[in-house]
Short mmCIF file of C-alpha atoms in Angstrom, two decimals:
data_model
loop_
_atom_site.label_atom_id
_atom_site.label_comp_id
_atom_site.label_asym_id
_atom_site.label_seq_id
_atom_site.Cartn_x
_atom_site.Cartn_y
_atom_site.Cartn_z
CA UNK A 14 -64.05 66.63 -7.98
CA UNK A 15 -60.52 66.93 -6.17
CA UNK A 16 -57.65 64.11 -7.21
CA UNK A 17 -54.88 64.01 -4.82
CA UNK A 18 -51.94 66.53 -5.44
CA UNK A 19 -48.39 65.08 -6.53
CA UNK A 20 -46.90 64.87 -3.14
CA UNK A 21 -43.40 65.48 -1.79
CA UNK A 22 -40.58 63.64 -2.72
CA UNK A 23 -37.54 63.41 -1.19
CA UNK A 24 -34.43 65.91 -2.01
CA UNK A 25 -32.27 64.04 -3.93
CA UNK A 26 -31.81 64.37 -7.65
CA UNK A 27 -33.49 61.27 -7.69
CA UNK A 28 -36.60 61.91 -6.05
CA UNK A 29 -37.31 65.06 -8.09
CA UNK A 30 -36.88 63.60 -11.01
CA UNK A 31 -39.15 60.60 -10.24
CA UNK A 32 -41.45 63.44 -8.94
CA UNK A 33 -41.55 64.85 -12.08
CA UNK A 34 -41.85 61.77 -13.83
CA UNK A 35 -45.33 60.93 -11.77
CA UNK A 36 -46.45 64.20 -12.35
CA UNK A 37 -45.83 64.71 -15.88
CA UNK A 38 -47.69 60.97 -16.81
CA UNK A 39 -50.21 62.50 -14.33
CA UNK A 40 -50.86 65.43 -16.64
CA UNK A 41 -50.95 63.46 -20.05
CA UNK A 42 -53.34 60.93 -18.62
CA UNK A 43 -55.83 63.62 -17.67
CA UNK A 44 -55.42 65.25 -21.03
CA UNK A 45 -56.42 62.25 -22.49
CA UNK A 46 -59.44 60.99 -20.68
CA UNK A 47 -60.66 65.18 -20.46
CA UNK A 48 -60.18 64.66 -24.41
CA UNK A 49 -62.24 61.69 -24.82
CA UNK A 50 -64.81 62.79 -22.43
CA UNK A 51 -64.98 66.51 -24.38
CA UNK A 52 -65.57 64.94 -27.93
CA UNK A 53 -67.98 61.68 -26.19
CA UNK A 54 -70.02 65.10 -25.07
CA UNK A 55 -70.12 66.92 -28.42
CA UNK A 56 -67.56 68.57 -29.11
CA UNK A 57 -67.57 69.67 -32.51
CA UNK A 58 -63.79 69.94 -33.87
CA UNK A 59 -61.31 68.07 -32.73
CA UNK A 60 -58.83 70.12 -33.82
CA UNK A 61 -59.91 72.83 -31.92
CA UNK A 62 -59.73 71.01 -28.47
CA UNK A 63 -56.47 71.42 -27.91
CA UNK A 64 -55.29 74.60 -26.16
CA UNK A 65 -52.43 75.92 -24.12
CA UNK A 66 -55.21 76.60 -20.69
CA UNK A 67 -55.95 72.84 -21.20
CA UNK A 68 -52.81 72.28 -20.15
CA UNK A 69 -52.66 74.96 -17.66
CA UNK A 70 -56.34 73.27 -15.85
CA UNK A 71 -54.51 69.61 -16.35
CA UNK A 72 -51.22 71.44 -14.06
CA UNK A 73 -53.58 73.01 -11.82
CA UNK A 74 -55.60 70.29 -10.94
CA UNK A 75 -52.76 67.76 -10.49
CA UNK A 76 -50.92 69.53 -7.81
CA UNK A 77 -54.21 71.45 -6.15
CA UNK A 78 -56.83 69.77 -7.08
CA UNK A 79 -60.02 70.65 -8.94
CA UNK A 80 -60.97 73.53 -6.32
CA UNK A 81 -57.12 75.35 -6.37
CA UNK A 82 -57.81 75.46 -10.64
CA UNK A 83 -60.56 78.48 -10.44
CA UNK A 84 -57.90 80.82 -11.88
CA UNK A 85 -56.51 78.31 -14.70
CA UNK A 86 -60.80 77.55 -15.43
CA UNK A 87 -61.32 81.47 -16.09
CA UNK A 88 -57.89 81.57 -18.16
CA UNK A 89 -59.83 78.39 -19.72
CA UNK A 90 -62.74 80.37 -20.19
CA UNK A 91 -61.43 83.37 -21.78
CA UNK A 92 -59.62 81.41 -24.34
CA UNK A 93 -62.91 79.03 -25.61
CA UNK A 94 -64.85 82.26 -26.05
CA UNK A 95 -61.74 83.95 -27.72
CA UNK A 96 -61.52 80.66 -30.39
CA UNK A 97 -64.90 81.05 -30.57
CA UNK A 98 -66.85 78.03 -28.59
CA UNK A 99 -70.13 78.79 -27.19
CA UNK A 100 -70.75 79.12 -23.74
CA UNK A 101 -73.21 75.62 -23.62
CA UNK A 102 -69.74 74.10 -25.29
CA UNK A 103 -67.53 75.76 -23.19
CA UNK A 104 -69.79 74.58 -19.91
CA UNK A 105 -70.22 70.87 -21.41
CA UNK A 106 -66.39 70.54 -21.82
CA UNK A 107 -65.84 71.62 -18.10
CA UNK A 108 -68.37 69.20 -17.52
CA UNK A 109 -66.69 66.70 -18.89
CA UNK A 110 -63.69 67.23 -17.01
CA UNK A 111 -65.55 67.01 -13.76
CA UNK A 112 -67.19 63.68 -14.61
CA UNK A 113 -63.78 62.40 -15.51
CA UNK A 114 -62.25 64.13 -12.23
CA UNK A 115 -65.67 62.20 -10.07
CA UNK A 116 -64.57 59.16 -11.93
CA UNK A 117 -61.21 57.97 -11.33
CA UNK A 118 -61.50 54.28 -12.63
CA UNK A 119 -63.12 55.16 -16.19
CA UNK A 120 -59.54 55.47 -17.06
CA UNK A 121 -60.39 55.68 -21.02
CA UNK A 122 -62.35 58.76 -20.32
CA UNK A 123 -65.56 57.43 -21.14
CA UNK A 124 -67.95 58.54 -18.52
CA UNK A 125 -71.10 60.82 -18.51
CA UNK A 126 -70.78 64.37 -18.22
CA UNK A 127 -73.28 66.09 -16.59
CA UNK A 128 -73.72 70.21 -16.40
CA UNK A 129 -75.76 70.19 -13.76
CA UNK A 130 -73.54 67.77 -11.24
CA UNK A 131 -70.90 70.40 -12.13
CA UNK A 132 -69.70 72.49 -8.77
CA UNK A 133 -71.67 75.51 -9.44
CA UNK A 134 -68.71 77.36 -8.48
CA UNK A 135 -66.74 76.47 -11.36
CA UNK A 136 -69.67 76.86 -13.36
CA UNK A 137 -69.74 80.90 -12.26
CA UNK A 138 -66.24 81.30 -12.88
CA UNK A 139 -65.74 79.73 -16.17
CA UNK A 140 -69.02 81.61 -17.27
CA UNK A 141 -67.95 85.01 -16.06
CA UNK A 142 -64.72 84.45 -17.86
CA UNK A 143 -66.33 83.58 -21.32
CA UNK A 144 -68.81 85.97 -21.46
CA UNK A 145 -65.85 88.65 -20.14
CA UNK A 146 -64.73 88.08 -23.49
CA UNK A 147 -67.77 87.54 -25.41
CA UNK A 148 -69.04 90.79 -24.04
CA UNK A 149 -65.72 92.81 -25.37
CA UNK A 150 -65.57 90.82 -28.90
CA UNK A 151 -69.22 92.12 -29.36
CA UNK A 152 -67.73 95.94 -28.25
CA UNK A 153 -64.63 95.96 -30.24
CA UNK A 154 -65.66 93.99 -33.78
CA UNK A 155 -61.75 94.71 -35.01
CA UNK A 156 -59.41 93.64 -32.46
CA UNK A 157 -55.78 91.89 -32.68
CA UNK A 158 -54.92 88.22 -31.81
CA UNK A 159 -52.40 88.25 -29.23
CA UNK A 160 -50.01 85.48 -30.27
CA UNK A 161 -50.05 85.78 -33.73
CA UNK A 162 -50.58 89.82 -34.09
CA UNK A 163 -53.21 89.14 -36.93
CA UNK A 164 -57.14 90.68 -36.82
CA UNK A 165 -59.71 88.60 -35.65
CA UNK A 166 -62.15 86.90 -38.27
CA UNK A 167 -64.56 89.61 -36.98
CA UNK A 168 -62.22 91.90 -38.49
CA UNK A 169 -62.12 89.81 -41.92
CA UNK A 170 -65.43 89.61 -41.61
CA UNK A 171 -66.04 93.45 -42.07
CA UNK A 172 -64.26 93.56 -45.32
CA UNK A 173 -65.35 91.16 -46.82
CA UNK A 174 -68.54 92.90 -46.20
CA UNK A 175 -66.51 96.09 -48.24
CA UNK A 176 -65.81 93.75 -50.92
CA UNK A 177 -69.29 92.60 -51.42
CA UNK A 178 -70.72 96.15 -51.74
CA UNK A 179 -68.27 97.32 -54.30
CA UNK A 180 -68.28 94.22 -56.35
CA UNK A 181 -69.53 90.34 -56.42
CA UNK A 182 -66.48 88.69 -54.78
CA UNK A 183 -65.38 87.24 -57.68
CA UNK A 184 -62.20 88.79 -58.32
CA UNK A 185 -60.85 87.36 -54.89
CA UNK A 186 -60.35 84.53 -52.75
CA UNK A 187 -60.33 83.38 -49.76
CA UNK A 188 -56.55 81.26 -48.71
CA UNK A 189 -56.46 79.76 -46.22
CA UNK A 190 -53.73 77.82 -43.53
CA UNK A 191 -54.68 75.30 -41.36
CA UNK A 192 -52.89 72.99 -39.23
CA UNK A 193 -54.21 69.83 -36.89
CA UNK A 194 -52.51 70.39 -33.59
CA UNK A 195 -54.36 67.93 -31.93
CA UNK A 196 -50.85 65.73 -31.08
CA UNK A 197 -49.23 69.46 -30.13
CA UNK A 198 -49.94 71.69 -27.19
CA UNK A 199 -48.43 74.18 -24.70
CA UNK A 200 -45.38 75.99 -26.59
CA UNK A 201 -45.33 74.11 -29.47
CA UNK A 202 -48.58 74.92 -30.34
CA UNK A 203 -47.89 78.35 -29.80
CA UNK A 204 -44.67 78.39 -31.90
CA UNK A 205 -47.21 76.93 -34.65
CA UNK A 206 -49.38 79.78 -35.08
CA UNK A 207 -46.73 82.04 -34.79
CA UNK A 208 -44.74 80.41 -37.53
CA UNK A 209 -47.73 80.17 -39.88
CA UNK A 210 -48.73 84.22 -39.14
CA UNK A 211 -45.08 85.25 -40.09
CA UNK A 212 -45.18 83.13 -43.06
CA UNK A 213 -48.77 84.86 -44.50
CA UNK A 214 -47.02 88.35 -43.44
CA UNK A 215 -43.81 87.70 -45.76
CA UNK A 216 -45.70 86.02 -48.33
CA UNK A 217 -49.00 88.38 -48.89
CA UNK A 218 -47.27 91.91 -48.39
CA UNK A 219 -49.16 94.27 -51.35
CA UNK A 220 -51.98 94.93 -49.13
CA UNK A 221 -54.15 92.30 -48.96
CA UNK A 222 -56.21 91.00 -45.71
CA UNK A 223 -55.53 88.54 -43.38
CA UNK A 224 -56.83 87.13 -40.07
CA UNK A 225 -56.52 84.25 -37.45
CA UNK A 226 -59.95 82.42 -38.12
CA UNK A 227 -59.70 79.83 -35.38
CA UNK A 228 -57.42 78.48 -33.04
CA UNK A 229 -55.50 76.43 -35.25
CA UNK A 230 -56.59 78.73 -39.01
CA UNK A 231 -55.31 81.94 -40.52
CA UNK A 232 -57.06 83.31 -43.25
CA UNK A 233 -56.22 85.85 -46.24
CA UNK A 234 -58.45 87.10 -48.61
CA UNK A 235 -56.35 87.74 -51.56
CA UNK A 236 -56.61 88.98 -55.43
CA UNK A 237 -57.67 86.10 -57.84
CA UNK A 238 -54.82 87.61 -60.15
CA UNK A 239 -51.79 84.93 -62.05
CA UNK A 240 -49.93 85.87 -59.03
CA UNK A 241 -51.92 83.92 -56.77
CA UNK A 242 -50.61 79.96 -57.70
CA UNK A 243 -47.06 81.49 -57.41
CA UNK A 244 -47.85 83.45 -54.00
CA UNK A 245 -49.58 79.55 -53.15
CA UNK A 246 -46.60 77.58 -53.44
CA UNK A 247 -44.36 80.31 -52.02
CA UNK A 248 -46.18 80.40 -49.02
CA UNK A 249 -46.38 76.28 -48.80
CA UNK A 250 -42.01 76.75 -49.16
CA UNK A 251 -42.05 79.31 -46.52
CA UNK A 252 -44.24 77.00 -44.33
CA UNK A 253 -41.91 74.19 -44.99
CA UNK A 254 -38.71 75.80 -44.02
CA UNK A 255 -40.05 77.66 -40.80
CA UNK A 256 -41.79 74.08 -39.51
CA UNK A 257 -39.16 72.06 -40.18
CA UNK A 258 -36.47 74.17 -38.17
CA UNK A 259 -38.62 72.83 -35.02
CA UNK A 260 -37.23 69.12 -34.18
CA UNK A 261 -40.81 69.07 -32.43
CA UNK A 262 -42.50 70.36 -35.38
CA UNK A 263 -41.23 68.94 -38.16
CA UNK A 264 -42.67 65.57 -38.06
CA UNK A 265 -45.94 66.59 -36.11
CA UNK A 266 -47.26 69.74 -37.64
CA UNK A 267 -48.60 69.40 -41.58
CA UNK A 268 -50.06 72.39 -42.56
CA UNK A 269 -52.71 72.88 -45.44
CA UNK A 270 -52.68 76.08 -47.75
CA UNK A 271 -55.94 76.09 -50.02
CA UNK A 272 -57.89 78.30 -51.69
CA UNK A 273 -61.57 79.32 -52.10
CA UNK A 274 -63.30 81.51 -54.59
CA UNK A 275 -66.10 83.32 -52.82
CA UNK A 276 -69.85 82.95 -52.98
CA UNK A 277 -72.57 84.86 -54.45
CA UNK A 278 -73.15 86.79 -51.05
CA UNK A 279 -71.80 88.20 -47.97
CA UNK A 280 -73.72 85.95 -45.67
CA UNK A 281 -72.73 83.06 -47.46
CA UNK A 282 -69.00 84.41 -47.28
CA UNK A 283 -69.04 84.27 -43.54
CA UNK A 284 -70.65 80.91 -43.11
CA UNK A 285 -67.70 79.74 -45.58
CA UNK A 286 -65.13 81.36 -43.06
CA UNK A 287 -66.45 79.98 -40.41
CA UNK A 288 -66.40 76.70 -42.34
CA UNK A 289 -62.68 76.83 -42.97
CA UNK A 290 -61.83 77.66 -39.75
CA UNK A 291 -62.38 74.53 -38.53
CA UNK A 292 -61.96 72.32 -41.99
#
């Protein structure tokens, strides 16, 4: 499962730079074929693919090798069951990089992952690592995104289960922001989510709740009031003028704002959120 780390080059300014070169076309073309080899397995969204540790396992990996990358797996781990893959997903995309990693020539990714062929070490460690986290979201229902500051849907979860014993849900709505970052990763993804959480925080500011749904989704259940179509567009202005201070953004990143009226019941409430989050 090892590939050959990026090797010396000489000192000059030269050298490092064609170093650098190698290494980053070294990194995107992993990316890509750990991509196509993730989705070819089942991954379910996309979207959701994309995060900052699959760029920190492509890095590893290219100047160690598959068996230096334990720490950037768990980190890899962590973050699938914080977004909110399952553990058989989570396993299946490591998987996937390890066929791709046994598989040099299939340079379009294509090959056949295999859970079982995978190291069992890096099994155990990405395991531990999700379930480290799975373990404390099932502890601690209400906890705080780091990046964005915002509750988890767990924590929008639990009001809307407030809502729904106090009334029928249909004086509010669920708003939502989503954004395909599939073409985006590393800071710019990050500068995404942070852009579009300081945008529902200036816009929605009377009170009402809001959470980060999904690794690319940030929820708000608001008042179905003649405020809300104002608050809508508001929100789609503040998106636009944040984004498009980002020369990387502001051709890439298109966020959608829409909004939902909520269903008859509570459990049909959460299967919409979890709908949205990856819509």
């Amino acid at each position: 499962m090892d590939v050959p780390a990026t090797g010396a080059w000489s000192g000059s300014a030269d050298g490092q730079a064609r170093a650098r070169f190698d290494r980053d076309r070294h990194l995107r073309a992993l990316r890509a074929r750990w991509r196509t080899a993730s989705l070819a397995a089942g991954w379910r969204f996309p979207s959701d693919w994309a995060l900052p540790e699959v760029d920190a396992v492509c890095a590893a990996v290219v100047r160690h090798g598959a068996t230096g990358a334990e720490t950037a797996l768990a980190g890899l781990g962590r973050a699938r069951a914080a977004a909110g893959a399952g553990l058989s997903e989570t396993l299946s995309d490591l998987a996937a990089l390890h066929a791709v990693l046994a598989d040099p020539d299939a340079v379009d990714g294509f090959v056949s992952p295999d859970v079982d062929a995978t190291p069992a070490r890096l099994l155990r460690v990405t395991a531990l690592a999700w379930a480290d986290v799975a373990t404390d979201q099932l502890v601690h229902t209400e906890v705080t995104d780091p990046l964005t500051g915002l509750p988890s849907a767990a924590y929008l979860r639990t009001r809307l289960g407030e809502v729904y014993r106090r009334e029928s849900g249909d004086d509010h709505v669920l708003l939502t922001v989503s954004a395909d970052l599939s073409e985006v990763s590393g800071w710019s993804r990050l500068t995404t989510m942070i852009l579009i959480a300081d945008a529902v925080r200036a816009i929605f500011d009377t009170g009402e709740s809001y959470a980060t749904i999904g690794p690319s989704a940030v929820a708000v259940l608001a008042w179905r009031d003649e405020r809300l179509a104002s608050r809508g567009v508001s929100l789609r202005r503040s998106l636009n003028e944040r984004l498009s201070a980002d020369a990387q953004l502001r051709d890439v990143v298109r966020p959608k704002v829409s909004a939902v009226r909520l269903p008859a019941t509570h459990e049909a409430a959460c299967a919409l959120l979890t709908e949205l989050a990856h819509s």
